[in-house]
Coordinates of C-alpha atoms and ligand atoms in Angstrom, one line a residue:
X83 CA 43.1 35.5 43.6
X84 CA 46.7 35.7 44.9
X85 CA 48.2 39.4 43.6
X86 CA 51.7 39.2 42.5
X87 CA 52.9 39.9 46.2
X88 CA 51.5 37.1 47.1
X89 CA 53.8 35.0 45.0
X90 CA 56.2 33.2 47.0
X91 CA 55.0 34.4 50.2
X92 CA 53.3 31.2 51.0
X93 CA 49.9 32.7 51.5
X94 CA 47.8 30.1 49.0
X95 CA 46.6 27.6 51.5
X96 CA 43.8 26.2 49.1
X97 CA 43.5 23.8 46.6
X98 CA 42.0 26.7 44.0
X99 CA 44.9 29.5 45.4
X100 CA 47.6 26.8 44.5
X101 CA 46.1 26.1 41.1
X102 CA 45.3 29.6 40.1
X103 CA 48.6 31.0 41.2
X104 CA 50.5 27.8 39.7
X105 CA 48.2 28.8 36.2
X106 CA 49.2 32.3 36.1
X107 CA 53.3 31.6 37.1
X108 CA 52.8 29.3 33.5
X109 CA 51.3 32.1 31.7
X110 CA 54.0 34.6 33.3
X111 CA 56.7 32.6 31.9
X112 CA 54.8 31.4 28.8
X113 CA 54.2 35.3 27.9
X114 CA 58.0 35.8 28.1
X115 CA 59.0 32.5 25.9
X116 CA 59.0 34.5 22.9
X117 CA 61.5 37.4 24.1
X118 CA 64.0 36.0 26.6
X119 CA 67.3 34.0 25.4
X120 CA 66.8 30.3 23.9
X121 CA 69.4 28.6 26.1
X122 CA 69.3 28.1 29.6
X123 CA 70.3 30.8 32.2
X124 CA 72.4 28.2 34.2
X125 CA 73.5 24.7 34.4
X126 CA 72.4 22.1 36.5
X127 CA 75.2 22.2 39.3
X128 CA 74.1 26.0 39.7
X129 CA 70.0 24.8 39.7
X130 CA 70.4 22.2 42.2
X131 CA 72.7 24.7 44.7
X132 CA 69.2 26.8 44.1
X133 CA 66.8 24.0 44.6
X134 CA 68.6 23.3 47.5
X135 CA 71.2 20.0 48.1
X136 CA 70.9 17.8 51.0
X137 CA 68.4 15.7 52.8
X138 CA 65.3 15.8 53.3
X139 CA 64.2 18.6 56.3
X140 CA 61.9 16.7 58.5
X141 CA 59.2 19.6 57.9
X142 CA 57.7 20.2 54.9
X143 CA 56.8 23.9 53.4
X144 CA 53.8 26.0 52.5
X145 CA 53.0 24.9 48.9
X146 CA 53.0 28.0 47.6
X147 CA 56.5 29.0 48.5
X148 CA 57.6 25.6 47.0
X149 CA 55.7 26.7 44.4
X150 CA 57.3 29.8 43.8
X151 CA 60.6 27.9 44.2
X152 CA 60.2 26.0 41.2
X153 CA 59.0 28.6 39.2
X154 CA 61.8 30.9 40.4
X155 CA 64.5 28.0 39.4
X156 CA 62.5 27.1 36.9
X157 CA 62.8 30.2 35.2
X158 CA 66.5 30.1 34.9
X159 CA 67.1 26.3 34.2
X160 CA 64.7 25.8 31.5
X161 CA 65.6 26.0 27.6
X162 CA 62.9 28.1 25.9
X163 CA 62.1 24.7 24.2
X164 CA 58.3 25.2 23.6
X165 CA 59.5 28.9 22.6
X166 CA 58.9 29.9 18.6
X167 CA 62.9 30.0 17.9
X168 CA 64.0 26.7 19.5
X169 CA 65.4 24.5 16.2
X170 CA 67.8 21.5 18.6
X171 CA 67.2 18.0 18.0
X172 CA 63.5 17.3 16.7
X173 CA 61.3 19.3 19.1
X174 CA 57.6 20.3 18.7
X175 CA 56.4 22.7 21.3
X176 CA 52.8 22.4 23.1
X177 CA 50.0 24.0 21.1
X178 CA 47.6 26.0 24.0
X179 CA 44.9 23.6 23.3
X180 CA 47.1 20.7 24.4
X181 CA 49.1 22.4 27.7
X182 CA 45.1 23.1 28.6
X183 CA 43.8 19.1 28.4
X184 CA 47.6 18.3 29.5
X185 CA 45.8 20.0 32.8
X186 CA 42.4 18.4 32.7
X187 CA 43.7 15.4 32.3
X188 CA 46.7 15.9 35.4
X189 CA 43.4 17.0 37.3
X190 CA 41.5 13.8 36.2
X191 CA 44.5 12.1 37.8
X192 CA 43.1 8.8 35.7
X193 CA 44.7 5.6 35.7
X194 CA 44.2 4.7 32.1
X195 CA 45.5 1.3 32.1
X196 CA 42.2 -0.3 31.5
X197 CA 38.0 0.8 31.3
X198 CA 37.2 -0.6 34.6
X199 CA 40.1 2.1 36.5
X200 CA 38.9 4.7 34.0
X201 CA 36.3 4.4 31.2
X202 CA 37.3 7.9 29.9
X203 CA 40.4 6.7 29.2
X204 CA 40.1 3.7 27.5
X205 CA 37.4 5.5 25.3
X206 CA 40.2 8.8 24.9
X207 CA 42.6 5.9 23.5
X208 CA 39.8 3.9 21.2
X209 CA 39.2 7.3 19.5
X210 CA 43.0 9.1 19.4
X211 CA 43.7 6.0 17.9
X212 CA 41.0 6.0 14.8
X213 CA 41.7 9.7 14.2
X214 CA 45.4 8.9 14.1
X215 CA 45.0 5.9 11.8
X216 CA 42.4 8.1 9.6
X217 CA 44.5 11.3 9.8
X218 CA 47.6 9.3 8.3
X219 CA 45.7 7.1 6.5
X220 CA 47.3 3.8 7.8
X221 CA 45.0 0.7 7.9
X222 CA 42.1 1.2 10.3
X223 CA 42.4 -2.7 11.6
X224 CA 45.6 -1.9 12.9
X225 CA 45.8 -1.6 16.8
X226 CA 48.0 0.8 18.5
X227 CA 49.5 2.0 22.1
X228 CA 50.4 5.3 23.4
X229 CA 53.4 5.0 25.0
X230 CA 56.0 7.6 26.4
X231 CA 57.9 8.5 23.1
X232 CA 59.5 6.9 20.0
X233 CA 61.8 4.9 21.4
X234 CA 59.1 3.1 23.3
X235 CA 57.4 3.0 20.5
X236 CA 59.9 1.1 18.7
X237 CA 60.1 -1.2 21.8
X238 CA 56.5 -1.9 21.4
X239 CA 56.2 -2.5 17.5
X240 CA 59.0 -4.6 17.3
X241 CA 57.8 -7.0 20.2
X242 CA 54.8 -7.5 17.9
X243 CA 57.1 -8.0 15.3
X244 CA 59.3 -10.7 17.2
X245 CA 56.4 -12.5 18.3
X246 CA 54.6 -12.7 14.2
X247 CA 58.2 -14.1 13.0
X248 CA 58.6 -16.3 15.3
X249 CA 54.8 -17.9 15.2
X250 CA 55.5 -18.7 11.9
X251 CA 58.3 -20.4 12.6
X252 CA 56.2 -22.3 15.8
X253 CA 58.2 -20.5 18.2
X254 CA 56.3 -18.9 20.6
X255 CA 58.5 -16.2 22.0
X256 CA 56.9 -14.4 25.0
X257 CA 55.8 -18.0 26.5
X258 CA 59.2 -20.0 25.9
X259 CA 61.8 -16.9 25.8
X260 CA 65.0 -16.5 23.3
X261 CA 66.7 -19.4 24.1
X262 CA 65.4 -22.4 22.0
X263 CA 64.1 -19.7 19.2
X264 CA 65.5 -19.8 15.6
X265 CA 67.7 -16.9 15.5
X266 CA 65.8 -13.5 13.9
X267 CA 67.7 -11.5 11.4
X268 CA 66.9 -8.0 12.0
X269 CA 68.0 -5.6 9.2
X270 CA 68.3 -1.7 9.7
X271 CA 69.2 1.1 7.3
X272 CA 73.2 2.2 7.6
X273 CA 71.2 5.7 9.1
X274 CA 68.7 4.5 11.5
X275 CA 68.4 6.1 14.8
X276 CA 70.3 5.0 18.0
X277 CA 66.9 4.2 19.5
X278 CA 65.6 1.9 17.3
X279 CA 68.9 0.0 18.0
X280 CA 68.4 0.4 21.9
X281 CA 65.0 -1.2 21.4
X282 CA 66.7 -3.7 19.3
X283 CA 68.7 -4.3 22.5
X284 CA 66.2 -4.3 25.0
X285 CA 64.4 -7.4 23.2
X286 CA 67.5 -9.3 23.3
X287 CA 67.9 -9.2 19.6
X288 CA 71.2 -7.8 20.0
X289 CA 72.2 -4.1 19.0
X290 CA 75.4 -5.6 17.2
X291 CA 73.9 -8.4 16.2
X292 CA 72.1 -6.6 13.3
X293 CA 72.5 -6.6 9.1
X294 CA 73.3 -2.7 8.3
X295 CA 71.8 -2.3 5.1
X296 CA 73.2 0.3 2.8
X297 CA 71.8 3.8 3.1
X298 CA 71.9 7.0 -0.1
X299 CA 74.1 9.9 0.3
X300 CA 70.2 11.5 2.0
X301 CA 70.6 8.1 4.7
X302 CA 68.0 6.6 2.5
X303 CA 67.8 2.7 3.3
X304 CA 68.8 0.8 -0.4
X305 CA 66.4 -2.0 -0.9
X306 CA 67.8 -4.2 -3.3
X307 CA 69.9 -6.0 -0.2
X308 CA 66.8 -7.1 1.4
X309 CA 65.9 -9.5 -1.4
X310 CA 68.2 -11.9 -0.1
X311 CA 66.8 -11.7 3.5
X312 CA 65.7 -15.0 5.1
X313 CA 63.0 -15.5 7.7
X314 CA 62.6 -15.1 10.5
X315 CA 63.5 -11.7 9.9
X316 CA 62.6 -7.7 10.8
X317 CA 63.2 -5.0 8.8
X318 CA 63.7 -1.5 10.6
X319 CA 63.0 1.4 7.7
X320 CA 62.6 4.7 8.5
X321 CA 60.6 8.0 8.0
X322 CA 62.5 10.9 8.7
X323 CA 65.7 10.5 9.2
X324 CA 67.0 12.3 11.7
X325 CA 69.7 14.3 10.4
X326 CA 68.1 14.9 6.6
X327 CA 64.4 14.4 6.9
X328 CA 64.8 11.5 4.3
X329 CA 62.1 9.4 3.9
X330 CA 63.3 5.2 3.2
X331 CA 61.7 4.1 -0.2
X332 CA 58.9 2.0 2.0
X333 CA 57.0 0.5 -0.8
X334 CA 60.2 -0.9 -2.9
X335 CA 61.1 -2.4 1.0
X336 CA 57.9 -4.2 1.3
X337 CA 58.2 -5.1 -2.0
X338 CA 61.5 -7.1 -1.0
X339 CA 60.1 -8.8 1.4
X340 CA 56.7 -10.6 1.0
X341 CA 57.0 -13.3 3.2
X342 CA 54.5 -14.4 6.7
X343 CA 58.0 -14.1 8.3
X344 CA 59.9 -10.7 7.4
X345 CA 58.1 -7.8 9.2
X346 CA 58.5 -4.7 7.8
X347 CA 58.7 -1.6 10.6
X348 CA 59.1 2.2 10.4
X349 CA 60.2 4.4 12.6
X350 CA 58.3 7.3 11.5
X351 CA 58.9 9.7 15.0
X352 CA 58.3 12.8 13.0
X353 CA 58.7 11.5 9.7
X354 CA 55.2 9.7 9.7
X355 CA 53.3 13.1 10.0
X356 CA 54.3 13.9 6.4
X357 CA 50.9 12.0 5.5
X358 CA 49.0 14.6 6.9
X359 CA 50.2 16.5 3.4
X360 CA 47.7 14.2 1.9
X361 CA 45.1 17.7 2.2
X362 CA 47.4 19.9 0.6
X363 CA 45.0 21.2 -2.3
X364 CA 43.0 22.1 0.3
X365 CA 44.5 24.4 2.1
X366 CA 44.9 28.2 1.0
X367 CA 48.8 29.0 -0.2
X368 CA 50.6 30.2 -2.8
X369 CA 50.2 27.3 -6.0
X370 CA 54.3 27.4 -5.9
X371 CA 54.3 25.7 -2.2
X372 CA 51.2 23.6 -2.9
X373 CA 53.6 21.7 -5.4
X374 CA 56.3 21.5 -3.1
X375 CA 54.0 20.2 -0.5
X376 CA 52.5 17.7 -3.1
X377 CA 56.4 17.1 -4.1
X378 CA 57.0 16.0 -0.2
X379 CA 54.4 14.1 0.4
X380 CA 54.6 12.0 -2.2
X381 CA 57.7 10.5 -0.1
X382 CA 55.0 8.7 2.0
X383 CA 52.8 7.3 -0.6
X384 CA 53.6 3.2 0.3
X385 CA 54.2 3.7 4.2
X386 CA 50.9 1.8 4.2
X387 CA 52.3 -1.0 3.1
X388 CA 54.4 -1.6 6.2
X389 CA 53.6 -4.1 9.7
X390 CA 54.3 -1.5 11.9
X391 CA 54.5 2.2 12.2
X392 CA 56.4 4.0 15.4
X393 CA 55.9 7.5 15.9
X394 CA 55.6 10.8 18.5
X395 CA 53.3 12.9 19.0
X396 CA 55.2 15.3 21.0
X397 CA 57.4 15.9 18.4
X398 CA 55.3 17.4 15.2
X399 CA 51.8 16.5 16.6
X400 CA 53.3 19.3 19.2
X401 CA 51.4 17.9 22.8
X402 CA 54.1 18.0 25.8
X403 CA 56.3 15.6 26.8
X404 CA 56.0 13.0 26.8
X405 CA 53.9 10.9 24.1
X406 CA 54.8 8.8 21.1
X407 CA 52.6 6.3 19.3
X408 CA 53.2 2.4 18.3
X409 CA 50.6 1.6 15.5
X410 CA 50.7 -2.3 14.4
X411 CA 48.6 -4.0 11.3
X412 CA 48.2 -7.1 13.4
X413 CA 46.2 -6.5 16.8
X414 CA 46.7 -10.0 17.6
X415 CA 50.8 -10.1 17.6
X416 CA 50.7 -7.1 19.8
X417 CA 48.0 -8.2 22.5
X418 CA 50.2 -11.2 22.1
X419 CA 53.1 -9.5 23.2
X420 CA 52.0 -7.4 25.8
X421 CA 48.7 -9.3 27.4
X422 CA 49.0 -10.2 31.0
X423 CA 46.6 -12.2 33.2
X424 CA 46.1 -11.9 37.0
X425 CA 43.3 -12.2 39.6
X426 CA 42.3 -8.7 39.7
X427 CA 42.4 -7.4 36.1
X428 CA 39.5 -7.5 34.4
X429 CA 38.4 -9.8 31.6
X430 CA 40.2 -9.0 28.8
X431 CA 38.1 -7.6 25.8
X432 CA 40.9 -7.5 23.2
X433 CA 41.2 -3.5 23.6
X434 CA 41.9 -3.3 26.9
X435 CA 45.0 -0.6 27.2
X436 CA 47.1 -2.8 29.1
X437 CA 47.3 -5.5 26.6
X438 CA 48.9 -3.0 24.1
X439 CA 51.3 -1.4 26.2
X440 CA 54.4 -2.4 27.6
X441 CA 53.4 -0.4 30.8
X442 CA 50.1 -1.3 33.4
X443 CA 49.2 2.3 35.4
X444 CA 49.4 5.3 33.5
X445 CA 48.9 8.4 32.8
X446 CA 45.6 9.6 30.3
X447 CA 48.2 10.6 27.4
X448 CA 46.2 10.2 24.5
X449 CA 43.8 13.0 25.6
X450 CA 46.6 15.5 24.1
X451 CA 46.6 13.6 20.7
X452 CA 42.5 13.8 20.3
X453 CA 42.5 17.3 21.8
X454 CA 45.2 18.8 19.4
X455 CA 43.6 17.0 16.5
X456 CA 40.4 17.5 16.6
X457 CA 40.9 21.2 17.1
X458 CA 43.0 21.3 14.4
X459 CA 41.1 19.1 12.0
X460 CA 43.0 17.4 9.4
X461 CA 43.3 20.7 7.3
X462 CA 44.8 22.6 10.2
X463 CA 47.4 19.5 10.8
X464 CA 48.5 19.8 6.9
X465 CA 48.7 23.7 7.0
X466 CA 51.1 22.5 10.2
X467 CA 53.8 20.5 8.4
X468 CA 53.5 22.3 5.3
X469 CA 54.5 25.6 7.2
X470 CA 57.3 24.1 8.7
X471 CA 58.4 22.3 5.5
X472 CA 58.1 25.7 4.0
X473 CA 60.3 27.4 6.6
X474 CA 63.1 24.8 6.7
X475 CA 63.3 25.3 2.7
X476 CA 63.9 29.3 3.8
X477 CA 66.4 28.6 6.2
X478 CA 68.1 26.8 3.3
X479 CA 67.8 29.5 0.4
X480 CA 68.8 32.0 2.6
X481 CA 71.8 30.6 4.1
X482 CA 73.0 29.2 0.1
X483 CA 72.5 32.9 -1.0
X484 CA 74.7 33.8 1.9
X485 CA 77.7 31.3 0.9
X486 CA 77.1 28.9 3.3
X487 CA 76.6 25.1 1.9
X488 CA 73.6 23.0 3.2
X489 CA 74.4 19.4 3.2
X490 CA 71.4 17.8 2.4
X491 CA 68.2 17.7 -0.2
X492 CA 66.0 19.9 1.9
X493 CA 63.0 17.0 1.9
X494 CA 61.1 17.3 4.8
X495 CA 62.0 19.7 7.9
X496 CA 65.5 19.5 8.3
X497 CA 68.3 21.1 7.5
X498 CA 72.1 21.1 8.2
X499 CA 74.6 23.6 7.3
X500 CA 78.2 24.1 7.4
X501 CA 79.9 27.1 7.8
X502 CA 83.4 26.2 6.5
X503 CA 85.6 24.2 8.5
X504 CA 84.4 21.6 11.0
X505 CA 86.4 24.0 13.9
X506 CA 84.2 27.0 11.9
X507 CA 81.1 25.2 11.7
X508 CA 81.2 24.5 15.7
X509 CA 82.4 27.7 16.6
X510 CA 79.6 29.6 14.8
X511 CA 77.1 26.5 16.8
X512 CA 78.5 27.6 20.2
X513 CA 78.3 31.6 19.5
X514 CA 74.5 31.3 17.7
X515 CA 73.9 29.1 21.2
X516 CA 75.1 32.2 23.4
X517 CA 74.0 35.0 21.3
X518 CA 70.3 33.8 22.3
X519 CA 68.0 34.7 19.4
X520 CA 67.6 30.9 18.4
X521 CA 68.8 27.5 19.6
X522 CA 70.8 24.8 16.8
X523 CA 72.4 21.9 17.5
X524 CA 75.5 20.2 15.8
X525 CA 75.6 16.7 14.0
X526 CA 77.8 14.7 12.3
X527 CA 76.7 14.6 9.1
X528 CA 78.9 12.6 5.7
X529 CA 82.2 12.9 8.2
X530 CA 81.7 16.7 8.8
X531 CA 80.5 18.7 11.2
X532 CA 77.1 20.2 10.6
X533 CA 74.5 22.6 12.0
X534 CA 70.7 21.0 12.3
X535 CA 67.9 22.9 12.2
X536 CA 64.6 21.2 12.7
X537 CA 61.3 23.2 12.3
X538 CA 58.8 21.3 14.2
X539 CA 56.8 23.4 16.3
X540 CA 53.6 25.2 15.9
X541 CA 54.9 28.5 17.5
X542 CA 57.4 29.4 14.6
X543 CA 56.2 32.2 12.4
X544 CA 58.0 33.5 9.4
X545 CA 59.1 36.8 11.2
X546 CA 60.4 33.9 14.0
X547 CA 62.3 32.5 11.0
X548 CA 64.0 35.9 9.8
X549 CA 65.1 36.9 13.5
X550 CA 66.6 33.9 13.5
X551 CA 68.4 33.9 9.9
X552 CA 69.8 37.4 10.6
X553 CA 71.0 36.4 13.7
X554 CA 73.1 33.2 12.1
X555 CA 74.5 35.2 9.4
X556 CA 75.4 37.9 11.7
X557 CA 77.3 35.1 14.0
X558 CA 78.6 33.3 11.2
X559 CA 80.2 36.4 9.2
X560 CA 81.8 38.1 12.9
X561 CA 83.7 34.2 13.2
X562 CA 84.3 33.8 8.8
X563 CA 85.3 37.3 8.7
Ligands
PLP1518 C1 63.3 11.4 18.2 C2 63.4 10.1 17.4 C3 63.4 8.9 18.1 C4 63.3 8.7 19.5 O1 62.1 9.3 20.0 P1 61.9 9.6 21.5 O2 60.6 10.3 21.5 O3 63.0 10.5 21.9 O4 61.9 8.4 22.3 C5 63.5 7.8 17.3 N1 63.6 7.8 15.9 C6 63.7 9.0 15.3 C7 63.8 9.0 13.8 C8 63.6 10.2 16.0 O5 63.6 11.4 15.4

């Protein structure tokens, strides 16, 4: 075992010095997540002076001192994401059990495109995929791809979805293109996220060309518009929106929309995981936060009644970068969409990887999902969300008793406060940044500036939520006076 002065000194010349040394630099800096500053040390023109600019030097280095290198700039570049008091955009950390098969399977080195290159991970997908259906309780014929995060996910669902409406219309999109089809209208709440329009994009649907459909003072998607709609059309709802947590009324949607050829899609990247709430009486709190939890989740009840369901798993499912999840009701419009034949691939058995994905080689990333679920068991995932639920309706109390106004119904994990003024409200963002106990980002939220504060990781503890309150009040009072 390489002793700490070994570190950097290039002395680990074997394949089990590297590895051990490389596991104990991650538990070195994993061990000091919880006490050093949120934010970054430097910024990335300082980082890359350290990582060194410039070409390429003819002769390579020991490993270990590149090693060491990395870990040393690593150290100072990195944002104590996967840290208990990170709260910026929606960000899960990685619970030990997934960083640990995140390792097997970078070990495995697998290429799980299909069973032939690796029969582990076609059979890691097969089953993720059942637990993830069962564990949200979506309908167990749907098929599904693990993809590199929500926006991908998106991509994927909605490439099922184009195909279905166009079939019905005898259009058969991936063989003829765009260019004869009858023109899809795709509808999306007034509040959906900027990737779901990007995906919109990248199928040549046209980001502009879309129907906004009205959206609640929450960004709740209205769904008396949508009765009107005319196929071939998509609808784009959404669970969780990503400045309020607000869940789009999914059953009235479908309701709207019955037809062979209007598909109904949610993107659900951290919203979706509110179904693991379903175990609630289960698990062993206080009766007060069992009825919240019940309260909550009953803003999924009908997400079963969608096409097509997007969603991450590194967000709330907490494995690391990067996974998210595309899960679609009809197998068949998906393999549809993303089959491909040639000389060397095998014969395709209709659950082949590669004829679900957008992508051919990859990497085993559905070996996070089944390790993080199965070790936490569907109980242990509803304890999860409820906790964080639980502590973003803290953050929210506390910072109302302290004067401050939260702009939004407190419905999932979300919360965004102002602190006055949109000038206040951003000063006290920048100052809570530098000060160092936690991390918030700003929005735009109703035409004002807003702090967010998303509680999506596993590592946050209560105690992790009062450090962090008394440091926000603290920062907000020194610039309110
Ligand atoms: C994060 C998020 C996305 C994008 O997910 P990525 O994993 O970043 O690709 C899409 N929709 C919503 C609602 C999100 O919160």
């Amino acid at each position: 075992m390489p002793t700490t002065d070994d570190i950097g000194q290039g002395r680990a010349e074997s394949m089990r010095d590297l590895l051990e040394e490389a596991a104990q630099r991650a538990l070195s800096y994993l061990g000091h997540l919880p006490q050093r500053p949120v934010a970054a040390a430097c910024d990335a023109p300082e980082l890359m002076r350290m990582l060194g600019e410039g070409d390429l030097p003819f002769e390579g280095r020991a490993p270990a001192e590149v090693l060491a290198l990395l870990d040393e700039v690593g150290r100072q570049g990195t944002v104590a994401s996967a840290g208990p008091r990170y709260f910026g955009f929606v960000t899960g950390g990685s619970l030990p059990i997934a960083l640990a098969a995140n390792w097997l399977a970078g070990a495995w080195d697998q290429n799980a495109f299909s069973e032939m290159s690796s029969p582990m991970g076609a059979a890691v997908e097969r089953v993720a995929l059942s637990r993830v259906l069962g564990v949200l309780d979506l309908p167990r014929i749907s098929q599904g791809a693990f993809v590199t995060g929500a926006t991908m996910a998106n991509f994927t669902a909605l490439a099922a979805a184009r195909r279905r409406v166009l079939l019905a219309h005898d259009h058969d999109v991936d063989k003829d293109g765009l260019t004869n089809a009858p023109p899809i209208t795709v509808a999306v709440g007034e509040s959906a996220h900027a990737t779901v329009l990007k995906a919109i994009g990248l199928l040549g649907l046209g980001r502009a060309s879309v129907v906004k459909v009205a959206a609640d003072a929450q960004g709740r998607m209205c769904p008396d518009a949508l009765s009107r709609l005319k196929g071939p059309a998509i609808v784009c709802a959404q669970a969780g929106n990503v400045n309020t947590g607000a869940i789009d009324p999914i059953r009235r949607i479908c309701a709207q929309v019955p037809a062979e050829d209007v598909w109904v899609h949610v993107d659900g990247a951290f919203g979706l995981w509110v179904r693991a709430l379903r175990s609630v009486d289960a698990l062993d709190i206080e009766p007060s936060r069992k009825a919240e939890a019940s309260r909550i989740a009953e803003q999924g009840v009908g997400l079963e009644d969608a096409d097509s369901w997007a969603t991450d798993a590194h967000k709330w499912l907490n494995v690391p970068y990067d996974c998210g999840i595309a899960l679609v009701r009809d197998a068949e419009a998906l393999r549809g969409a993303m089959s491909m034949q040639a000389d060397y691939l095998p014969q395709a058995t209709r659950c082949e990887p590669f004829e679900h994905t957008p992508e051919a080689s990859r990497r085993m990333r559905a070996l996070e999902v089944l390790a993080v679920l199965d070790t936490l068991g569907a109980r242990g995932l509803c304890a999860l969300i409820e906790r964080n639920c639980h502590q973003a309706r803290r953050f929210a109390e506390s910072l109302s008793a302290a004067g401050f106004e939260v702009l939004n119904e407190v419905a999932l994990n979300q919360v965004l406060v102002s602190f006055g003024d949109d000038a206040t409200t951003l000063k006290v963002i920048r100052a809570l940044q530098e000060e160092g106990t936690c991390w918030c980002g700003g929005t735009r939220w109703q035409n004002r500036d807003a702090m967010r504060i998303s509680l999506s990781s596993w590592a946050t503890t209560d105690d992790d939520v009062d450090r962090s309150l008394e440091a926000m009040l603290r920062v907000a009072r020194d610039i309110v006076g």
